[in-house]
Coordinates of C-alpha atoms in Angstrom, one line a residue:
X24 CA 39.1 -7.9 31.7
X25 CA 40.8 -10.7 33.7
X26 CA 39.1 -13.0 36.2
X27 CA 40.6 -11.2 39.2
X28 CA 39.3 -7.8 37.9
X29 CA 35.8 -9.3 37.2
X30 CA 35.7 -10.8 40.7
X31 CA 36.8 -7.5 42.3
X32 CA 34.3 -5.6 40.2
X33 CA 31.4 -7.9 41.4
X34 CA 32.6 -7.6 45.0
X35 CA 32.7 -3.8 44.7
X36 CA 29.1 -3.6 43.3
X37 CA 27.9 -6.2 45.8
X38 CA 29.4 -4.2 48.7
X39 CA 27.9 -0.9 47.5
X40 CA 24.6 -2.7 47.0
X41 CA 24.5 -4.1 50.5
X42 CA 25.3 -0.7 52.0
X43 CA 22.6 1.0 49.9
X44 CA 20.1 -1.7 50.8
X45 CA 20.7 -1.0 54.5
X46 CA 20.1 2.7 53.8
X47 CA 16.9 1.9 52.0
X48 CA 15.7 -0.1 54.9
X49 CA 16.3 2.9 57.1
X50 CA 14.5 5.4 54.8
X51 CA 11.4 3.3 54.5
X52 CA 10.3 4.7 51.0
X53 CA 11.8 4.7 47.6
X54 CA 11.7 8.2 46.2
X55 CA 11.1 9.0 42.5
X56 CA 11.7 12.5 41.3
X57 CA 9.5 14.1 38.6
X58 CA 11.2 17.0 36.7
X59 CA 8.7 18.3 34.2
X60 CA 7.4 21.7 33.3
X61 CA 3.9 22.2 34.7
X62 CA 3.7 25.8 33.6
X63 CA 5.2 27.9 30.8
X64 CA 5.5 27.1 27.1
X65 CA 6.3 23.4 27.5
X66 CA 3.5 22.6 29.9
X67 CA 1.3 21.6 27.0
X68 CA 3.5 18.6 26.5
X69 CA 5.2 17.9 29.8
X70 CA 2.2 17.9 32.3
X71 CA 1.0 14.6 30.8
X72 CA 4.4 13.0 31.5
X73 CA 4.2 14.0 35.1
X74 CA 0.8 12.3 35.3
X75 CA 2.3 9.3 33.6
X76 CA 4.9 8.9 36.3
X77 CA 2.3 9.3 38.9
X78 CA 0.2 6.5 37.2
X79 CA 3.2 4.2 37.2
X80 CA 3.9 5.0 40.9
X81 CA 0.3 4.3 41.8
X82 CA 0.4 1.0 39.9
X83 CA 3.6 -0.3 41.5
X84 CA 2.3 0.6 45.0
X85 CA -1.0 -1.3 44.3
X86 CA 1.2 -4.3 43.5
X87 CA 3.1 -4.1 46.8
X88 CA 5.7 -1.5 46.0
X89 CA 9.4 -2.1 45.2
X90 CA 11.8 -4.1 47.4
X91 CA 9.0 -4.3 49.9
X92 CA 8.7 -0.5 50.2
X93 CA 6.3 2.2 49.1
X94 CA 7.3 4.3 46.1
X95 CA 6.9 8.0 46.6
X96 CA 6.8 10.6 43.8
X97 CA 8.4 13.9 44.5
X98 CA 7.1 16.5 41.9
X99 CA 8.8 19.8 41.1
X100 CA 7.9 22.4 38.5
X101 CA 10.9 23.9 36.6
X102 CA 8.3 26.1 34.7
X103 CA 9.9 25.9 31.2
X104 CA 12.9 27.8 32.7
X105 CA 16.1 26.1 31.6
X106 CA 18.4 27.2 34.4
X107 CA 15.6 26.4 36.9
X108 CA 15.7 22.8 35.7
X109 CA 19.3 22.5 37.0
X110 CA 18.3 24.1 40.3
X111 CA 15.3 21.7 40.7
X112 CA 17.4 18.7 39.7
X113 CA 19.9 19.5 42.5
X114 CA 17.0 19.9 44.9
X115 CA 15.7 16.5 44.0
X116 CA 19.0 14.7 44.3
X117 CA 20.8 16.5 47.2
X118 CA 17.8 17.6 49.3
X119 CA 15.0 15.2 48.6
X120 CA 17.4 12.2 48.2
X121 CA 15.5 10.7 45.3
X122 CA 16.6 7.4 44.0
X123 CA 15.9 8.2 40.3
X124 CA 14.5 11.1 38.3
X125 CA 12.1 11.0 35.3
X126 CA 12.0 14.3 33.5
X127 CA 12.9 17.0 30.9
X128 CA 11.5 17.4 27.5
X129 CA 13.6 19.9 25.6
X130 CA 17.3 19.1 25.0
X131 CA 18.2 22.5 26.5
X132 CA 16.6 21.4 29.7
X133 CA 18.4 18.1 29.6
X134 CA 21.7 19.9 28.8
X135 CA 21.0 22.1 31.8
X136 CA 20.6 19.3 34.3
X137 CA 23.3 17.0 32.9
X138 CA 26.2 18.4 34.9
X139 CA 24.2 18.1 38.1
X140 CA 23.4 14.5 37.5
X141 CA 27.0 13.7 36.7
X142 CA 28.4 15.7 39.7
X143 CA 26.0 14.1 42.2
X144 CA 25.8 10.7 40.4
X145 CA 22.1 10.9 40.0
X146 CA 20.1 8.9 37.5
X147 CA 17.8 10.5 34.9
X148 CA 15.4 8.8 32.5
X149 CA 14.8 11.1 29.5
X150 CA 11.6 10.2 27.6
X151 CA 11.6 12.3 24.5
X152 CA 13.0 12.1 20.9
X153 CA 16.2 14.1 20.7
X154 CA 19.1 15.0 18.5
X155 CA 21.6 12.4 19.7
X156 CA 25.2 13.4 19.9
X157 CA 25.3 12.5 23.6
X158 CA 25.7 9.5 25.9
X159 CA 26.1 10.0 29.6
X160 CA 26.5 7.2 32.2
X161 CA 23.9 9.1 34.3
X162 CA 21.1 9.3 31.7
X163 CA 19.0 6.6 30.1
X164 CA 17.5 7.9 26.8
X165 CA 14.1 6.2 26.2
X166 CA 13.0 8.5 23.4
X167 CA 14.1 8.2 19.7
X168 CA 17.6 9.1 18.4
X169 CA 17.7 10.6 14.9
X170 CA 18.1 7.2 13.2
X171 CA 14.8 6.1 14.9
X172 CA 12.7 9.1 13.8
X173 CA 14.2 11.9 11.7
X174 CA 16.1 9.9 9.2
X175 CA 13.4 7.3 8.5
X176 CA 10.8 10.0 8.1
X177 CA 12.9 11.8 5.5
X178 CA 13.6 8.5 3.7
X179 CA 9.9 7.8 3.6
X180 CA 9.1 11.2 2.0
X181 CA 11.9 10.7 -0.5
X182 CA 10.4 7.4 -1.7
X183 CA 7.4 6.8 -4.0
X184 CA 5.1 6.0 -1.1
X185 CA 5.9 9.3 0.5
X186 CA 5.5 11.4 -2.6
X187 CA 9.1 11.6 -3.9
X188 CA 9.8 14.9 -2.2
X189 CA 12.6 17.0 -3.8
X190 CA 12.6 20.3 -1.8
X191 CA 12.8 20.5 1.9
X192 CA 11.9 23.0 4.6
X193 CA 13.5 22.3 7.9
X194 CA 11.5 24.4 10.4
X195 CA 12.3 24.3 14.1
X196 CA 12.3 26.1 17.4
X197 CA 15.6 27.9 18.0
X198 CA 17.5 25.6 20.4
X199 CA 19.8 22.6 20.4
X200 CA 17.4 19.8 19.4
X201 CA 16.2 21.3 16.1
X202 CA 19.6 22.8 15.2
X203 CA 21.5 19.6 15.7
X204 CA 18.7 17.4 14.1
X205 CA 18.7 19.7 11.1
X206 CA 22.5 19.6 10.8
X207 CA 22.2 15.8 10.6
X208 CA 19.3 16.0 8.1
X209 CA 21.0 18.6 5.9
X210 CA 24.1 16.4 5.7
X211 CA 21.9 13.4 5.0
X212 CA 19.9 15.2 2.3
X213 CA 23.1 16.4 0.6
X214 CA 24.5 12.9 0.7
X215 CA 21.4 11.8 -1.2
X216 CA 22.1 14.4 -3.9
X217 CA 19.8 17.2 -2.7
X218 CA 21.2 20.6 -3.7
X219 CA 21.7 23.4 -1.2
X220 CA 19.1 25.6 -3.0
X221 CA 16.5 22.9 -2.4
X222 CA 16.9 23.1 1.4
X223 CA 15.2 26.0 3.3
X224 CA 16.0 26.2 7.1
X225 CA 14.0 28.4 9.5
X226 CA 14.1 28.8 13.3
X227 CA 11.7 30.6 15.6
X228 CA 11.7 31.3 19.4
X229 CA 9.8 29.2 21.9
X230 CA 6.2 30.2 22.1
X231 CA 6.3 31.9 18.6
X232 CA 2.8 32.9 17.6
X233 CA 2.9 34.9 14.4
X234 CA 3.4 32.4 11.6
X235 CA 1.8 34.3 8.7
X236 CA 5.1 35.5 7.1
X237 CA 6.9 32.2 7.6
X238 CA 4.1 30.1 6.2
X239 CA 3.9 32.5 3.2
X240 CA 7.7 32.0 2.7
X241 CA 7.2 28.2 2.8
X242 CA 4.4 28.5 0.2
X243 CA 6.6 30.6 -2.1
X244 CA 9.5 28.1 -1.7
X245 CA 7.2 25.3 -2.7
X246 CA 6.1 27.0 -5.9
X247 CA 9.3 26.1 -7.7
X248 CA 7.7 23.1 -9.4
X249 CA 9.3 20.4 -7.2
X250 CA 7.5 18.4 -4.6
X251 CA 8.1 20.1 -1.3
X252 CA 7.7 18.9 2.3
X253 CA 8.2 20.6 5.7
X254 CA 10.2 18.7 8.4
X255 CA 9.0 20.2 11.6
X256 CA 11.0 20.3 14.9
X257 CA 8.8 23.0 16.2
X258 CA 8.2 22.4 19.9
X259 CA 5.7 23.2 22.6
X260 CA 2.6 25.5 22.3
X261 CA 4.0 27.2 19.1
X262 CA 2.6 24.2 17.2
X263 CA -1.0 25.4 17.7
X264 CA -0.7 28.7 15.8
X265 CA 1.6 27.1 13.2
X266 CA -0.9 24.5 12.2
X267 CA -3.7 27.0 12.3
X268 CA -1.8 29.3 9.9
X269 CA -1.2 26.3 7.6
X270 CA -4.9 25.9 7.5
X271 CA -5.5 29.6 7.0
X272 CA -3.1 29.6 4.1
X273 CA -4.9 26.7 2.5
X274 CA -1.9 24.4 2.6
X275 CA -3.0 20.8 2.4
X276 CA -1.0 17.7 3.0
X277 CA -1.4 16.8 -0.7
X278 CA 0.3 20.0 -1.6
X279 CA 3.0 20.5 1.0
X280 CA 3.1 17.6 3.6
X281 CA 4.4 18.4 7.0
X282 CA 6.1 15.7 9.0
X283 CA 6.5 16.6 12.7
X284 CA 8.7 15.1 15.3
X285 CA 7.2 16.9 18.3
X286 CA 3.5 16.8 17.6
X287 CA 1.4 13.9 18.8
X288 CA -2.0 13.2 20.1
X289 CA -1.7 15.5 23.1
X290 CA -0.7 18.5 21.1
X291 CA -3.4 17.9 18.5
X292 CA -6.0 17.8 21.2
X293 CA -6.0 21.6 21.2
X294 CA -6.3 22.0 17.5
X295 CA -9.1 21.7 14.9
X296 CA -7.6 19.0 12.8
X297 CA -10.2 18.9 10.1
X298 CA -8.0 20.9 7.8
X299 CA -4.8 19.0 8.8
X300 CA -5.8 15.6 7.6
X301 CA -2.9 13.8 5.9
X302 CA -0.1 15.7 7.5
X303 CA 2.4 13.4 9.1
X304 CA 4.2 12.7 12.4
X305 CA 7.0 10.2 13.0
X306 CA 7.1 8.5 16.3
X307 CA 7.8 5.1 17.9
X308 CA 4.2 4.8 19.1
X309 CA 0.7 5.9 18.3
X310 CA -2.4 5.5 20.4
X311 CA -4.1 4.0 17.4
X312 CA -1.8 1.0 17.3
X313 CA -3.8 -2.1 17.9
X314 CA -2.4 -4.8 20.3
X315 CA -3.3 -6.2 23.7
X316 CA -0.5 -4.3 25.5
X317 CA -1.6 -1.0 24.1
X318 CA -5.2 -1.8 25.0
X319 CA -4.2 -2.3 28.6
X320 CA -2.0 0.8 28.6
X321 CA -4.8 3.0 27.3
X322 CA -7.3 1.6 29.8
X323 CA -4.8 2.0 32.6
X324 CA -4.2 5.7 31.6
X325 CA -7.9 6.6 31.2
X326 CA -8.8 4.9 34.5
X327 CA -6.0 6.7 36.4
X328 CA -6.6 10.1 34.9
X329 CA -10.4 9.7 35.2
X330 CA -11.0 11.3 31.9
X331 CA -12.0 9.1 28.9
X332 CA -11.1 11.9 26.5
X333 CA -7.4 12.1 27.6
X334 CA -5.1 10.5 25.0
X335 CA -1.8 8.6 25.1
X336 CA 1.3 9.5 23.1
X337 CA 4.9 8.5 22.3
X338 CA 6.7 10.3 25.2
X339 CA 4.2 8.7 27.6
X340 CA 5.1 5.3 26.2
X341 CA 8.8 6.1 26.6
X342 CA 8.1 7.1 30.2
X343 CA 6.2 3.8 30.7
X344 CA 9.1 1.8 29.3
X345 CA 11.7 3.6 31.3
X346 CA 9.8 3.2 34.6
X347 CA 9.2 -0.5 34.0
X348 CA 12.9 -1.1 33.2
X349 CA 14.0 0.9 36.2
X350 CA 11.7 -1.1 38.5
X351 CA 13.0 -4.3 37.0
X352 CA 16.6 -3.3 37.4
X353 CA 16.0 -2.3 41.0
X354 CA 14.4 -5.6 41.7
X355 CA 17.2 -7.4 40.0
X356 CA 19.9 -5.5 41.8
X357 CA 18.1 -5.8 45.2
X358 CA 18.9 -2.1 45.8
X359 CA 18.3 1.4 44.6
X360 CA 22.0 2.2 44.5
X361 CA 22.7 4.1 41.3
X362 CA 25.8 2.1 40.2
X363 CA 24.1 -1.2 40.8
X364 CA 20.9 -0.2 39.1
X365 CA 22.8 1.1 36.1
X366 CA 24.5 -2.2 35.6
X367 CA 21.2 -4.1 36.0
X368 CA 19.6 -1.9 33.3
X369 CA 21.6 -3.3 30.4
X370 CA 19.6 -5.9 28.5
X371 CA 16.3 -5.0 30.3
X372 CA 13.3 -5.8 28.1
X373 CA 9.8 -4.5 28.2
X374 CA 6.8 -5.5 26.0
X375 CA 5.9 -2.0 24.9
X376 CA 2.5 -0.6 23.9
X377 CA 4.0 -0.2 20.4
X378 CA 3.6 -3.9 20.1
X379 CA 7.3 -4.7 20.1
X380 CA 9.8 -5.6 22.8
X381 CA 12.0 -2.7 23.7
X382 CA 15.5 -3.5 24.8
X383 CA 18.0 -1.2 26.7
X384 CA 21.4 -1.3 25.1
X385 CA 24.8 -0.5 26.7
X386 CA 24.8 2.9 24.9
X387 CA 22.0 3.9 27.3
X388 CA 19.5 4.0 24.4
X389 CA 16.7 1.7 23.4
X390 CA 16.0 -0.5 20.4
X391 CA 12.5 0.4 19.3
X392 CA 10.3 0.5 16.2
X393 CA 9.6 3.5 14.0
X394 CA 6.1 4.5 12.9
X395 CA 4.9 7.2 10.5
X396 CA 1.3 8.3 10.9
X397 CA -1.2 10.6 9.1
X398 CA -3.4 12.9 11.0
X399 CA -7.0 11.9 11.1
X400 CA -10.0 14.3 11.6
X401 CA -10.4 13.1 15.2
X402 CA -6.8 14.0 16.2
X403 CA -5.5 10.4 16.0
X404 CA -3.1 8.9 13.5
X405 CA -3.4 6.3 10.8
X406 CA -0.2 4.4 10.5
X407 CA 1.0 4.5 6.9
X408 CA 4.5 3.0 7.4
X409 CA 6.5 1.2 10.0
X410 CA 9.7 -0.7 10.4
X411 CA 9.7 -4.5 10.4
X412 CA 11.1 -4.6 13.9
X413 CA 12.9 -2.5 16.6
X414 CA 15.8 -0.3 15.4
X415 CA 18.9 0.1 17.7
X416 CA 19.5 3.8 18.5
X417 CA 22.7 5.4 17.4
X418 CA 24.0 7.8 20.1
X419 CA 26.3 9.4 17.5
X420 CA 25.3 10.2 14.0
X421 CA 27.3 8.8 11.1
X422 CA 26.2 11.8 9.0
X423 CA 28.3 14.2 11.1
X424 CA 32.0 13.6 10.3
X425 CA 33.3 14.2 13.8
X426 CA 30.7 11.9 15.3
X427 CA 30.9 9.0 12.8
X428 CA 34.0 7.6 14.4
X429 CA 32.6 7.7 18.0
X430 CA 31.0 4.8 19.9
X431 CA 29.0 4.7 23.1
X432 CA 29.3 1.7 25.4
X433 CA 28.8 1.9 29.2
X434 CA 29.4 -1.8 30.1
X435 CA 31.8 -2.3 33.0
X436 CA 34.3 -0.7 33.3
X437 CA 32.2 2.1 32.0
X438 CA 33.8 3.0 28.7
X439 CA 32.2 5.5 26.4
X440 CA 33.6 6.9 23.2
X441 CA 33.9 10.6 23.5
X442 CA 31.4 11.0 26.3
X443 CA 31.7 12.5 29.7
X444 CA 34.7 11.2 31.5
X445 CA 33.6 8.2 33.7
X446 CA 34.4 8.4 37.4
X447 CA 35.4 4.7 37.6
X448 CA 38.4 3.3 35.8
X449 CA 38.9 -0.3 34.8
X450 CA 40.4 -2.5 37.5
X451 CA 42.4 -4.3 34.9
X452 CA 44.3 -1.2 33.7

């Protein structure tokens, strides 16, 4: 971009920022939307993230607010109803005039709200591991992409430390995240020489409760004489009966290890984990990680929630990181204007409870570490493997041919591979 274009671009952002700052002065508060299911099948996971945002709002207000103003949380309940997510998102942006939204868990809920955020130029912080294959200028993805969770977990299990697994059960809830993640994993496994007959794929509806037949099928599949593992993308409250049936069937981690991508401390709080010891989860954070930042995070959470038994988990940390980065970007931009805040987000850094510094990249995804943990009898995790440092997220998977050639880069003038068409064109074109 030429000097004139850069100057014009800065003048444009500065002008919008000044106008938005004046609007903020008139409004008197900065509104933060909270779009998480507080009822229905996903409430087991999402309610805690609502509480996490409220904790962050409380904390920032105790420190004087943001831009000299009080931050106000506007909470809605889309009730695990995917079309209702879009309706509630529109309500938050168009009616409540929120400056940012923290929300969604499932990818189907994120896909539901995406057109609304792009149409109204809202800003969503999405805090959960997902399947990738997306990069929107209106979303910052603070959870893991597949190369920060799914791929490292499978690589671990393939190695000596993970048991040299040869047969694979890809078990998931029937929606976009498990299906796309398993498409990537299936391609990855075949690229590593795994034969099609050594891969079993199964999907079940949200809230599925009768696991007896499926677990029996898994047990039969594992009886072929090759080390077998289950890669679980089962989501929500269906995890409770799934793990109970594993226990009923006498399946131990030493026989058929399960590595889960959607089961953390919060989900295990409702399960007797005594028979699940040794099963695995792959995340970017565990409560059991020892460092001063995590100690402070845990103390802050337990003090706010007023319950010493409440646990922390990975999506909570991703919410914490996203909120911190958003607040830093607003302070840096001097305004809550979406376009100005978006530009200020690039390069934002937060010392995370994981013990590493998380960085926001121009593909709207974080660089963050990867941990694999074993379930303990108390519902916590012992870390058995971790990366040496943060891994940069890939928005598009190199294991899907049509995605391998795509890139995501939202630096000015907002160019992004094969993403949603940006509303702003380069001034130098």
